[in-house]
mmCIF file of C-alpha atoms and ligand atoms in Angstrom:
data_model
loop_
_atom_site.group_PDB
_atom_site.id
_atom_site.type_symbol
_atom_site.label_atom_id
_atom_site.label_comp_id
_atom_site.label_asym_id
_atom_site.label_seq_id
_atom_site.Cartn_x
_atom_site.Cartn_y
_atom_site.Cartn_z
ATOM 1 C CA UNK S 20 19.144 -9.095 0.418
ATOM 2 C CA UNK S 21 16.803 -11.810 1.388
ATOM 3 C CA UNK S 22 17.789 -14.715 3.940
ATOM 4 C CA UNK S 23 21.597 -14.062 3.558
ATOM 5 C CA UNK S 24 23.562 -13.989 6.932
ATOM 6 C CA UNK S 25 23.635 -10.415 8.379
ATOM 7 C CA UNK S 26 24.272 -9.237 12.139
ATOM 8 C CA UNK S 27 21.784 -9.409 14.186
ATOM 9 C CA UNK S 28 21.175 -6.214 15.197
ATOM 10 C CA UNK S 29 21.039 -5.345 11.284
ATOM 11 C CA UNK S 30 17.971 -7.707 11.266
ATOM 12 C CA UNK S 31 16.476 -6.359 14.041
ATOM 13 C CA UNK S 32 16.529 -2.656 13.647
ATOM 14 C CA UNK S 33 15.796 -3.377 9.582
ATOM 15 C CA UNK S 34 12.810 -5.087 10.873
ATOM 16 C CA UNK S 35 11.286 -2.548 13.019
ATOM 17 C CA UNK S 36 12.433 -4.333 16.696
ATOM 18 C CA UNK S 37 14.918 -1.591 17.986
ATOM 19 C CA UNK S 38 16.955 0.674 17.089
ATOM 20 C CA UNK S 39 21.070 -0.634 16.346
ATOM 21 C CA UNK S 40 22.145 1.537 19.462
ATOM 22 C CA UNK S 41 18.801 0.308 21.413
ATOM 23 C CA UNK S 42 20.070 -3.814 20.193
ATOM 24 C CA UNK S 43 22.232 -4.668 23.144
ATOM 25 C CA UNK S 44 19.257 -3.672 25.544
ATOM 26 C CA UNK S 45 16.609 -5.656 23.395
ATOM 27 C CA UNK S 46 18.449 -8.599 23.572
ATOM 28 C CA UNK S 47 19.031 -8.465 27.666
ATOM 29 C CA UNK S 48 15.326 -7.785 27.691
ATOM 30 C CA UNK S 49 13.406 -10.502 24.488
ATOM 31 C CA UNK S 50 14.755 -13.599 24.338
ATOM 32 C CA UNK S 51 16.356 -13.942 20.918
ATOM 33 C CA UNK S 52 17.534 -16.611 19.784
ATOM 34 C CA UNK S 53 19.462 -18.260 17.030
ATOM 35 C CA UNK S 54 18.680 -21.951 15.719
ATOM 36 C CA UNK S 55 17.507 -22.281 19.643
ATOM 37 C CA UNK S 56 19.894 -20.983 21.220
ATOM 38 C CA UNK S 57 19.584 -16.965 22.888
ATOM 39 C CA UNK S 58 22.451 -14.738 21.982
ATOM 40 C CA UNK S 59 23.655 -11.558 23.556
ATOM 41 C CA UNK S 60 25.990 -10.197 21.178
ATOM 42 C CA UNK S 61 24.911 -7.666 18.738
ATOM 43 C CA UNK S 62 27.294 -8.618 15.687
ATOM 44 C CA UNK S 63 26.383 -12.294 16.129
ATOM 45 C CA UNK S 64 25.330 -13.398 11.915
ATOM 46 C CA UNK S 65 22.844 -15.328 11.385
ATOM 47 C CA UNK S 66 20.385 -15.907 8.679
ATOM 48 C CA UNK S 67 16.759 -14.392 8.927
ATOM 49 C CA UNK S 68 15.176 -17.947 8.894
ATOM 50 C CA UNK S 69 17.018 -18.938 11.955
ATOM 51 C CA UNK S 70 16.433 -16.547 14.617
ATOM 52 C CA UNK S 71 13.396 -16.090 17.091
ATOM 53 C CA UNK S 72 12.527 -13.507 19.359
ATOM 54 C CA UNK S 73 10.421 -14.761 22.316
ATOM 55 C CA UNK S 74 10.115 -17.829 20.641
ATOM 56 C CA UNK S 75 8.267 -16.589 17.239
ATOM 57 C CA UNK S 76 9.941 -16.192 14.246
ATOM 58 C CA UNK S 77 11.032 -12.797 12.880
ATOM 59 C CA UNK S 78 8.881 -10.993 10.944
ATOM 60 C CA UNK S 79 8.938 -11.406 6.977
ATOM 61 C CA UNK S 80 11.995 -9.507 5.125
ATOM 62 C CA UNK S 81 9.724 -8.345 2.635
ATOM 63 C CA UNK S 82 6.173 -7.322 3.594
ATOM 64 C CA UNK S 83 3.620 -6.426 0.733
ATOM 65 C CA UNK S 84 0.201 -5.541 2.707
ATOM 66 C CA UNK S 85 -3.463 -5.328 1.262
ATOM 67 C CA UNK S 86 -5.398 -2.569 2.877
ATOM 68 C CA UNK S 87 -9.238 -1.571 3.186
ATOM 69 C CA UNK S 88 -8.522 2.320 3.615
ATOM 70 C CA UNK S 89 -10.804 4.125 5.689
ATOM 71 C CA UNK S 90 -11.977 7.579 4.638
ATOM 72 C CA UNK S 91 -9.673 10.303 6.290
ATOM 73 C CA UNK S 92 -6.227 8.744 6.372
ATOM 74 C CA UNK S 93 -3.706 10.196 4.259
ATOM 75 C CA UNK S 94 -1.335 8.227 1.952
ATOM 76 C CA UNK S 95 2.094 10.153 2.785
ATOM 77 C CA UNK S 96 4.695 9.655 5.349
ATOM 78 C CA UNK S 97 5.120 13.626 5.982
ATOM 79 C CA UNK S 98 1.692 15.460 5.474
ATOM 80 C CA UNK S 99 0.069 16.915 8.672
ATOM 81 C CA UNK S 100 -3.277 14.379 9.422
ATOM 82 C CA UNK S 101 -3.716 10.794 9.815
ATOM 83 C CA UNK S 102 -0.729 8.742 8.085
ATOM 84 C CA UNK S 103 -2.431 5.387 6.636
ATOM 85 C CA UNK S 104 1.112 4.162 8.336
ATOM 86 C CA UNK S 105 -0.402 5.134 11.852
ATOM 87 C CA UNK S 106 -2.730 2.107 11.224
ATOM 88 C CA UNK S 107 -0.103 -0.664 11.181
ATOM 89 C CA UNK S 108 1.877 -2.289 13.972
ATOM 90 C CA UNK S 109 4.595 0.482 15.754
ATOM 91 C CA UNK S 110 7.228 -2.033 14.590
ATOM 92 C CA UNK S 111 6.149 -1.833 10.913
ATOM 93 C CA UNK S 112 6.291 1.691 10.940
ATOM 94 C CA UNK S 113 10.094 1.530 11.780
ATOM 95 C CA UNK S 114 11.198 -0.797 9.413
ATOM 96 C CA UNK S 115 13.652 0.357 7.315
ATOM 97 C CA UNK S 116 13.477 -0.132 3.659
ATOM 98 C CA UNK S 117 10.064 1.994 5.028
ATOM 99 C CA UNK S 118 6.564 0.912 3.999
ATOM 100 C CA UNK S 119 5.238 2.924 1.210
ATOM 101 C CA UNK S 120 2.019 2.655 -0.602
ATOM 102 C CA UNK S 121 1.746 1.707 -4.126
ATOM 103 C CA UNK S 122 0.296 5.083 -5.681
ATOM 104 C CA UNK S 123 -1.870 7.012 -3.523
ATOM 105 C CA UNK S 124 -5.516 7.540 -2.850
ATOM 106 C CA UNK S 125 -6.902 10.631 -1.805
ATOM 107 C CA UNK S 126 -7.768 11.748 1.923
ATOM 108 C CA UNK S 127 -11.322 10.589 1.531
ATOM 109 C CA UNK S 128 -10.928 7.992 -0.945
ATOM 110 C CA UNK S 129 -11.760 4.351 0.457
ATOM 111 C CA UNK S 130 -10.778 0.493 -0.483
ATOM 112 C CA UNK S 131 -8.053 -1.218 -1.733
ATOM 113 C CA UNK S 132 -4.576 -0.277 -1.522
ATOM 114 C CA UNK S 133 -1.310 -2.248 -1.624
ATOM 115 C CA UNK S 134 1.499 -0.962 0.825
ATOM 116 C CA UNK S 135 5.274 -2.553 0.821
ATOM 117 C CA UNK S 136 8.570 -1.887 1.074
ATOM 118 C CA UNK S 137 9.762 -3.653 -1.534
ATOM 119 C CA UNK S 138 11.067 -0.593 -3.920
ATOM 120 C CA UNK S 139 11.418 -2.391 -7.377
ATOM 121 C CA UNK S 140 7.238 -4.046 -6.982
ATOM 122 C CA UNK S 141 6.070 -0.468 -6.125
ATOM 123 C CA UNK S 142 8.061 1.157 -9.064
ATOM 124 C CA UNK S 143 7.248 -1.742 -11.255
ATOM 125 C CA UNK S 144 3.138 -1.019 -10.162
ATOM 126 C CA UNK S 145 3.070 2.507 -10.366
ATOM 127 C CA UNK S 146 5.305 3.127 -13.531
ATOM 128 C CA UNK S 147 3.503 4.725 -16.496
ATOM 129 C CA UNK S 148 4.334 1.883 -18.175
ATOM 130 C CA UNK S 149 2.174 -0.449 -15.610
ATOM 131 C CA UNK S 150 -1.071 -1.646 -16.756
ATOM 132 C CA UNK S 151 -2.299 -2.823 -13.531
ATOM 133 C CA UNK S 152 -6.078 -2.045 -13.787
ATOM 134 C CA UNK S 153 -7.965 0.044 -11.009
ATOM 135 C CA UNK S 154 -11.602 -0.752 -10.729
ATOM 136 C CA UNK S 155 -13.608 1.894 -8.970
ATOM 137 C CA UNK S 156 -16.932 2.550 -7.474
ATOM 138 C CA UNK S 157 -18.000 6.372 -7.780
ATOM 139 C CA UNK S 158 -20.792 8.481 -6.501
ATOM 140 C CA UNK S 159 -21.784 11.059 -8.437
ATOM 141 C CA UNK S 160 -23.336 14.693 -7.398
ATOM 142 C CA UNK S 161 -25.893 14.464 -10.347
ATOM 143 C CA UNK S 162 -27.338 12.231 -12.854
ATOM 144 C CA UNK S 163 -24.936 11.204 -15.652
ATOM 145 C CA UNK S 164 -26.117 13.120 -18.812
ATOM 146 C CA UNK S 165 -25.336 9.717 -21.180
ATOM 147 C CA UNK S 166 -22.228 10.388 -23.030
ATOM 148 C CA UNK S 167 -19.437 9.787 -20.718
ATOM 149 C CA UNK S 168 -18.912 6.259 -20.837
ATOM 150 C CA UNK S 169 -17.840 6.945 -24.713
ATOM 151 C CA UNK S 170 -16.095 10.094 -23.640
ATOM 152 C CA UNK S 171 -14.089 7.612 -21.310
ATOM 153 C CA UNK S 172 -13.737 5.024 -23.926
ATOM 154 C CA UNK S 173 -12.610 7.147 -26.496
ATOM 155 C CA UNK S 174 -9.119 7.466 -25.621
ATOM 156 C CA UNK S 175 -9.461 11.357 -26.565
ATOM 157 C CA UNK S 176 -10.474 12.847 -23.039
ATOM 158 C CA UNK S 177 -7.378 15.224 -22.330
ATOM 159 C CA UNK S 178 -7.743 16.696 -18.669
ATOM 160 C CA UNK S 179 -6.475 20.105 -17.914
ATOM 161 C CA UNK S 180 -2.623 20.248 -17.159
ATOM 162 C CA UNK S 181 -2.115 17.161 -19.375
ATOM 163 C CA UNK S 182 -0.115 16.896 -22.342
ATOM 164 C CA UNK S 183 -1.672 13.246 -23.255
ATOM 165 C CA UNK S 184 -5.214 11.926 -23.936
ATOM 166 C CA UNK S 185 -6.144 9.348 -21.031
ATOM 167 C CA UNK S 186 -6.137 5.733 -22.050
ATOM 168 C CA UNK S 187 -9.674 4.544 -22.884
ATOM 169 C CA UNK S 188 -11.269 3.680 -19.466
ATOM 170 C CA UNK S 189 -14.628 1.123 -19.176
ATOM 171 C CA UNK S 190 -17.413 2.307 -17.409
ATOM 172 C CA UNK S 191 -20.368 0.378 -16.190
ATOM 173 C CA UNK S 192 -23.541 2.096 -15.056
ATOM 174 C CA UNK S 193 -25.091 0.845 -11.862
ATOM 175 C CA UNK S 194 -27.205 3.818 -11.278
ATOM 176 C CA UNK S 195 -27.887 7.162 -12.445
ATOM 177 C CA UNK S 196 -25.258 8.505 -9.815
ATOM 178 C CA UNK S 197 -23.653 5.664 -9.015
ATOM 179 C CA UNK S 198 -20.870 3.822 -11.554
ATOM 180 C CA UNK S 199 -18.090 1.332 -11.988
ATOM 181 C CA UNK S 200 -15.006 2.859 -13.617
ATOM 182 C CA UNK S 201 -11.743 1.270 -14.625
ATOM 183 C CA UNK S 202 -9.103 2.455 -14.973
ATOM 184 C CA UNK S 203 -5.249 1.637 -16.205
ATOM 185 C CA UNK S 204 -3.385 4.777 -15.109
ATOM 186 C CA UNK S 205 -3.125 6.461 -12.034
ATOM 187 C CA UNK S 206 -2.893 10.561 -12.697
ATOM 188 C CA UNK S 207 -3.846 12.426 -9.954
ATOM 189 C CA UNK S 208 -6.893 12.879 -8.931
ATOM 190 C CA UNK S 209 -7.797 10.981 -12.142
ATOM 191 C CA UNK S 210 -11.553 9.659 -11.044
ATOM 192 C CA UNK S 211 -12.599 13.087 -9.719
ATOM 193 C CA UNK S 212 -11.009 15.011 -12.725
ATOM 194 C CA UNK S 213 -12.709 13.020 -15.488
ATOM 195 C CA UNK S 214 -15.669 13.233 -13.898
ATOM 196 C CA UNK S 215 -15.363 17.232 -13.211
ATOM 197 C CA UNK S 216 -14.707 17.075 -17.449
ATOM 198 C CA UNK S 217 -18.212 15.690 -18.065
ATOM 199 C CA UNK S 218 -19.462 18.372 -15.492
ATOM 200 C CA UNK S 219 -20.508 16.193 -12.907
ATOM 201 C CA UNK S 220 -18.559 16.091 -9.644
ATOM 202 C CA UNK S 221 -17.771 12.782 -7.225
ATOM 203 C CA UNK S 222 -19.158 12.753 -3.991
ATOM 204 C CA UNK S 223 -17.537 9.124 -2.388
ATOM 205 C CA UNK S 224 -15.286 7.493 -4.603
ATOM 206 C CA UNK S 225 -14.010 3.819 -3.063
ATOM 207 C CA UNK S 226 -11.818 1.254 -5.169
ATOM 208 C CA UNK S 227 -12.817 -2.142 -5.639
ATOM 209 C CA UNK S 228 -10.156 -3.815 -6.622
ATOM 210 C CA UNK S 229 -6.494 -2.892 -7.466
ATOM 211 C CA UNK S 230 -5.482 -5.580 -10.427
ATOM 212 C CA UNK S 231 -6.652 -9.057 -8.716
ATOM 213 C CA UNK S 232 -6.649 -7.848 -4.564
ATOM 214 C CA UNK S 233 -9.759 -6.575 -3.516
ATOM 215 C CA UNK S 234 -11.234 -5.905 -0.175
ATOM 216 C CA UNK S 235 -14.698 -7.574 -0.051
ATOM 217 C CA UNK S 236 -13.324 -9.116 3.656
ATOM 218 C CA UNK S 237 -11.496 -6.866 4.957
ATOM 219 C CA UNK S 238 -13.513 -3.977 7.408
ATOM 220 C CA UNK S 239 -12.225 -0.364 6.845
ATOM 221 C CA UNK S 240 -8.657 -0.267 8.404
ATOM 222 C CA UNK S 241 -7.934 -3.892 8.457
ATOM 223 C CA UNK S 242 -5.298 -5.559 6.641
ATOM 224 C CA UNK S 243 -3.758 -8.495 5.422
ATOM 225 C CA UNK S 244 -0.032 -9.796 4.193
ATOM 226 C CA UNK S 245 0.342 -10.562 0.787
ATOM 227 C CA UNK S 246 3.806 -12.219 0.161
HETATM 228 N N1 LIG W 17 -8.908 9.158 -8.560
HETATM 229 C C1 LIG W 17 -9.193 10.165 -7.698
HETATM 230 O O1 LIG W 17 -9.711 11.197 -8.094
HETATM 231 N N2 LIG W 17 -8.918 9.983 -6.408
HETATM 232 C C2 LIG W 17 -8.376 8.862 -5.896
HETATM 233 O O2 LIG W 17 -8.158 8.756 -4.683
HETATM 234 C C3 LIG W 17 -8.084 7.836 -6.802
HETATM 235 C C4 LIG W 17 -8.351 8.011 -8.121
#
Protein backbone atom coordinates (compact mmCIF):
# COMPACT_ATOMS: atom_id res chain seq x y z
CA UNK A 1 0.00 0.00 0.00
CA UNK A 2 1.50 3.32 -0.71
CA UNK A 3 2.82 5.77 2.15
CA UNK A 4 0.84 3.93 4.94
CA UNK A 5 2.90 3.24 8.19
CA UNK A 6 4.69 -0.17 7.95
CA UNK A 7 7.87 -1.48 9.98
CA UNK A 8 10.78 -0.52 8.96
CA UNK A 9 12.44 -3.35 8.05
CA UNK A 10 9.22 -4.14 5.80
CA UNK A 11 10.24 -0.92 3.91
CA UNK A 12 13.57 -1.71 3.64
CA UNK A 13 13.78 -5.24 2.46
CA UNK A 14 10.45 -4.33 0.08
CA UNK A 15 12.68 -1.75 -1.29
CA UNK A 16 15.65 -3.67 -2.22
CA UNK A 17 18.06 -2.33 1.01
CA UNK A 18 18.48 -5.72 2.93
CA UNK A 19 17.11 -8.52 3.56
CA UNK A 20 14.37 -8.60 6.97
CA UNK A 21 16.94 -11.00 8.77
CA UNK A 22 19.99 -8.76 7.29
CA UNK A 23 17.69 -5.26 8.89
CA UNK A 24 19.15 -5.14 12.36
CA UNK A 25 22.77 -5.13 10.78
CA UNK A 26 21.79 -2.40 8.09
CA UNK A 27 20.64 -0.20 10.52
CA UNK A 28 23.97 -0.51 12.96
CA UNK A 29 25.80 0.03 9.71
CA UNK A 30 23.46 3.21 7.32
CA UNK A 31 22.22 5.72 9.23
CA UNK A 32 18.44 5.52 8.99
CA UNK A 33 16.49 7.67 10.16
CA UNK A 34 12.94 8.61 10.88
CA UNK A 35 11.58 12.36 10.63
CA UNK A 36 15.49 13.05 11.65
CA UNK A 37 15.98 11.06 14.03
CA UNK A 38 18.21 7.36 13.46
CA UNK A 39 16.45 4.33 14.78
CA UNK A 40 17.77 0.94 15.65
CA UNK A 41 14.83 -1.10 16.06
CA UNK A 42 13.59 -3.16 13.27
CA UNK A 43 9.68 -3.03 14.03
CA UNK A 44 9.91 0.75 14.52
CA UNK A 45 6.54 2.12 11.91
CA UNK A 46 6.91 4.74 10.13
CA UNK A 47 5.58 6.07 6.94
CA UNK A 48 7.70 5.80 3.63
CA UNK A 49 7.85 9.67 3.29
CA UNK A 50 9.52 10.03 6.58
CA UNK A 51 12.49 7.96 6.72
CA UNK A 52 16.12 8.50 5.28
CA UNK A 53 18.91 6.33 4.94
CA UNK A 54 22.26 8.20 4.98
CA UNK A 55 20.46 11.20 4.77
CA UNK A 56 18.53 10.61 1.24
CA UNK A 57 15.21 9.69 1.06
CA UNK A 58 14.04 6.13 0.36
CA UNK A 59 13.62 5.10 -2.87
CA UNK A 60 10.06 5.47 -4.63
CA UNK A 61 7.33 2.69 -3.52
CA UNK A 62 6.38 2.31 -6.94
CA UNK A 63 9.01 2.47 -9.70
CA UNK A 64 7.82 2.44 -13.46
CA UNK A 65 11.26 2.69 -15.58
CA UNK A 66 11.71 3.66 -19.37
CA UNK A 67 14.45 1.67 -20.96
CA UNK A 68 16.64 1.95 -24.27
CA UNK A 69 17.29 -1.96 -24.56
CA UNK A 70 20.44 -2.94 -25.94
CA UNK A 71 20.60 -5.84 -28.39
CA UNK A 72 21.41 -9.15 -26.44
CA UNK A 73 19.66 -8.78 -23.11
CA UNK A 74 16.88 -10.96 -22.45
CA UNK A 75 13.46 -9.86 -21.05
CA UNK A 76 12.92 -12.78 -18.34
CA UNK A 77 13.89 -13.14 -14.81
CA UNK A 78 14.87 -17.03 -15.25
CA UNK A 79 16.29 -17.68 -18.85
CA UNK A 80 20.06 -18.53 -19.05
CA UNK A 81 21.85 -15.05 -20.75
CA UNK A 82 21.83 -11.52 -19.93
CA UNK A 83 18.63 -10.53 -17.72
CA UNK A 84 17.62 -6.81 -18.90
CA UNK A 85 17.28 -6.78 -14.79
CA UNK A 86 21.21 -7.21 -14.61
CA UNK A 87 21.25 -3.60 -16.00
CA UNK A 88 19.57 -1.81 -13.08
CA UNK A 89 20.85 -0.90 -9.63
CA UNK A 90 21.59 -4.39 -7.28
CA UNK A 91 18.97 -2.85 -4.96
CA UNK A 92 16.28 -2.71 -7.70
CA UNK A 93 16.79 -6.09 -8.55
CA UNK A 94 15.76 -7.15 -4.95
CA UNK A 95 12.82 -5.30 -4.53
CA UNK A 96 10.04 -7.19 -3.84
CA UNK A 97 6.84 -6.67 -5.62
CA UNK A 98 9.94 -7.59 -8.38
CA UNK A 99 10.48 -5.45 -11.48
CA UNK A 100 8.96 -6.94 -14.49
CA UNK A 101 8.82 -5.66 -17.96
CA UNK A 102 5.71 -4.68 -19.63
CA UNK A 103 5.55 -7.42 -22.53
CA UNK A 104 8.73 -8.55 -23.82
CA UNK A 105 11.08 -7.88 -26.66
CA UNK A 106 13.11 -10.37 -28.16
CA UNK A 107 16.94 -11.14 -27.38
CA UNK A 108 18.05 -8.91 -30.19
CA UNK A 109 15.30 -6.58 -30.34
CA UNK A 110 16.34 -2.86 -29.34
CA UNK A 111 14.46 0.48 -27.91
CA UNK A 112 11.85 1.23 -25.78
CA UNK A 113 10.58 -0.77 -23.06
CA UNK A 114 8.68 0.05 -19.85
CA UNK A 115 9.74 -2.06 -16.69
CA UNK A 116 7.75 -1.76 -13.12
CA UNK A 117 6.56 -3.45 -10.45
CA UNK A 118 3.46 -2.16 -10.24
CA UNK A 119 1.25 -5.48 -11.17
CA UNK A 120 -2.21 -3.90 -12.05
CA UNK A 121 -0.21 -0.99 -14.86
CA UNK A 122 1.64 -4.01 -16.41
CA UNK A 123 -1.59 -6.19 -16.64
CA UNK A 124 -3.59 -3.19 -17.57
CA UNK A 125 -0.63 -2.55 -20.65
CA UNK A 126 -0.23 -5.87 -21.79
CA UNK A 127 -3.92 -7.18 -21.64
CA UNK A 128 -5.44 -8.13 -25.02
CA UNK A 129 -7.73 -5.70 -24.36
CA UNK A 130 -4.86 -2.80 -24.25
CA UNK A 131 -4.56 -0.63 -27.16
CA UNK A 132 -1.36 0.89 -26.29
CA UNK A 133 0.27 1.36 -29.76
CA UNK A 134 3.89 -0.01 -30.56
CA UNK A 135 5.68 1.90 -33.21
CA UNK A 136 8.56 0.04 -34.76
CA UNK A 137 11.50 0.49 -36.97
CA UNK A 138 12.32 -2.79 -39.07
CA UNK A 139 15.05 -3.90 -41.35
CA UNK A 140 14.22 -6.03 -43.83
CA UNK A 141 16.41 -8.97 -45.63
CA UNK A 142 14.97 -7.94 -49.11
CA UNK A 143 13.09 -5.37 -50.90
CA UNK A 144 9.38 -5.17 -49.99
CA UNK A 145 7.46 -6.61 -53.03
CA UNK A 146 4.50 -3.64 -52.59
CA UNK A 147 1.56 -5.28 -51.10
CA UNK A 148 2.20 -5.59 -47.49
CA UNK A 149 1.30 -2.42 -46.13
CA UNK A 150 -2.47 -3.42 -47.32
CA UNK A 151 -1.84 -6.96 -46.23
CA UNK A 152 -1.11 -5.24 -42.74
CA UNK A 153 -3.97 -2.91 -43.00
CA UNK A 154 -6.40 -5.29 -43.90
CA UNK A 155 -7.19 -6.70 -40.67
CA UNK A 156 -7.25 -10.28 -42.50
CA UNK A 157 -3.46 -11.36 -42.04
CA UNK A 158 -3.89 -14.61 -39.80
CA UNK A 159 -0.29 -15.88 -38.73
CA UNK A 160 0.32 -19.51 -38.26
CA UNK A 161 -0.77 -20.88 -34.75
CA UNK A 162 -3.42 -18.12 -34.54
CA UNK A 163 -6.98 -18.51 -34.25
CA UNK A 164 -7.63 -14.56 -34.97
CA UNK A 165 -6.81 -12.18 -37.86
CA UNK A 166 -4.25 -9.43 -36.51
CA UNK A 167 -5.71 -6.01 -35.99
CA UNK A 168 -5.00 -3.75 -38.99
CA UNK A 169 -1.41 -2.42 -38.41
CA UNK A 170 -0.02 1.08 -40.34
CA UNK A 171 2.99 0.85 -42.12
CA UNK A 172 5.11 3.63 -43.44
CA UNK A 173 7.83 3.02 -46.00
CA UNK A 174 11.14 4.70 -45.39
CA UNK A 175 13.09 2.56 -47.68
CA UNK A 176 12.91 -0.39 -49.75
CA UNK A 177 14.21 -2.50 -46.67
CA UNK A 178 13.72 -0.32 -44.16
CA UNK A 179 9.94 0.53 -42.57
CA UNK A 180 7.89 2.00 -39.78
CA UNK A 181 5.29 -0.43 -38.44
CA UNK A 182 2.66 0.03 -35.79
CA UNK A 183 1.33 -1.94 -34.10
CA UNK A 184 -1.65 -2.40 -31.27
CA UNK A 185 -1.05 -5.97 -30.07
CA UNK A 186 1.78 -7.64 -28.83
CA UNK A 187 1.74 -11.60 -30.10
CA UNK A 188 4.87 -13.06 -30.08
CA UNK A 189 7.23 -12.51 -32.24
CA UNK A 190 4.54 -10.43 -34.02
CA UNK A 191 7.02 -7.98 -36.23
CA UNK A 192 9.19 -10.89 -37.41
CA UNK A 193 6.14 -13.22 -38.08
CA UNK A 194 4.19 -10.80 -40.28
CA UNK A 195 6.97 -10.05 -42.02
CA UNK A 196 8.06 -13.94 -42.55
CA UNK A 197 4.03 -14.01 -44.02
CA UNK A 198 4.88 -11.57 -46.83
CA UNK A 199 8.13 -13.71 -47.37
CA UNK A 200 10.53 -11.31 -46.37
CA UNK A 201 12.47 -11.83 -43.15
CA UNK A 202 13.70 -8.94 -40.40
CA UNK A 203 17.16 -8.46 -39.97
CA UNK A 204 17.25 -5.54 -36.84
CA UNK A 205 14.03 -4.72 -35.59
CA UNK A 206 14.21 -1.64 -32.76
CA UNK A 207 10.96 0.08 -31.25
CA UNK A 208 10.47 3.62 -31.36
CA UNK A 209 8.13 4.35 -29.17
CA UNK A 210 5.86 2.31 -26.80
CA UNK A 211 2.38 4.52 -26.65
CA UNK A 212 3.87 8.19 -25.82
CA UNK A 213 7.69 7.06 -24.14
CA UNK A 214 10.23 6.85 -26.56
CA UNK A 215 13.93 6.69 -26.35
CA UNK A 216 15.37 9.38 -28.70
CA UNK A 217 17.74 10.41 -25.33
CA UNK A 218 18.39 7.69 -23.81
CA UNK A 219 21.91 5.61 -25.10
CA UNK A 220 21.40 1.77 -25.31
CA UNK A 221 21.14 0.54 -21.62
CA UNK A 222 20.28 3.74 -19.99
CA UNK A 223 17.22 4.48 -18.22
CA UNK A 224 14.99 6.76 -16.72
CA UNK A 225 12.00 6.80 -13.86
CA UNK A 226 8.73 7.40 -14.99
CA UNK A 227 6.33 7.86 -11.96
N1 LIG B 1 7.90 -8.34 -32.69
C1 LIG B 1 8.94 -9.20 -32.79
O1 LIG B 1 8.99 -10.02 -33.70
N2 LIG B 1 9.91 -9.12 -31.88
C2 LIG B 1 9.94 -8.23 -30.87
O2 LIG B 1 10.88 -8.19 -30.08
C3 LIG B 1 8.85 -7.35 -30.79
C4 LIG B 1 7.85 -7.43 -31.70
Amino acid sequence: MQNSRKRIDAHLSSLGYCSRSEAKKFLKMFRVCINGVRVFETDKKALHSDITVNETQLDPENLTILMNKPSGVICSHDDAGILIYSLLPERWQNRNPKISTVGRLDGDTTGAILLTDDGVLNHRLTSPKSDVSKLYEVTLAQALRGDEAEIFASGTLMLNGETKPLLPAKMEILTETLVHLEICEGKYHQIKRMFGAVGNRVIALYRVRFGEYDVQNLAPGEYKILN
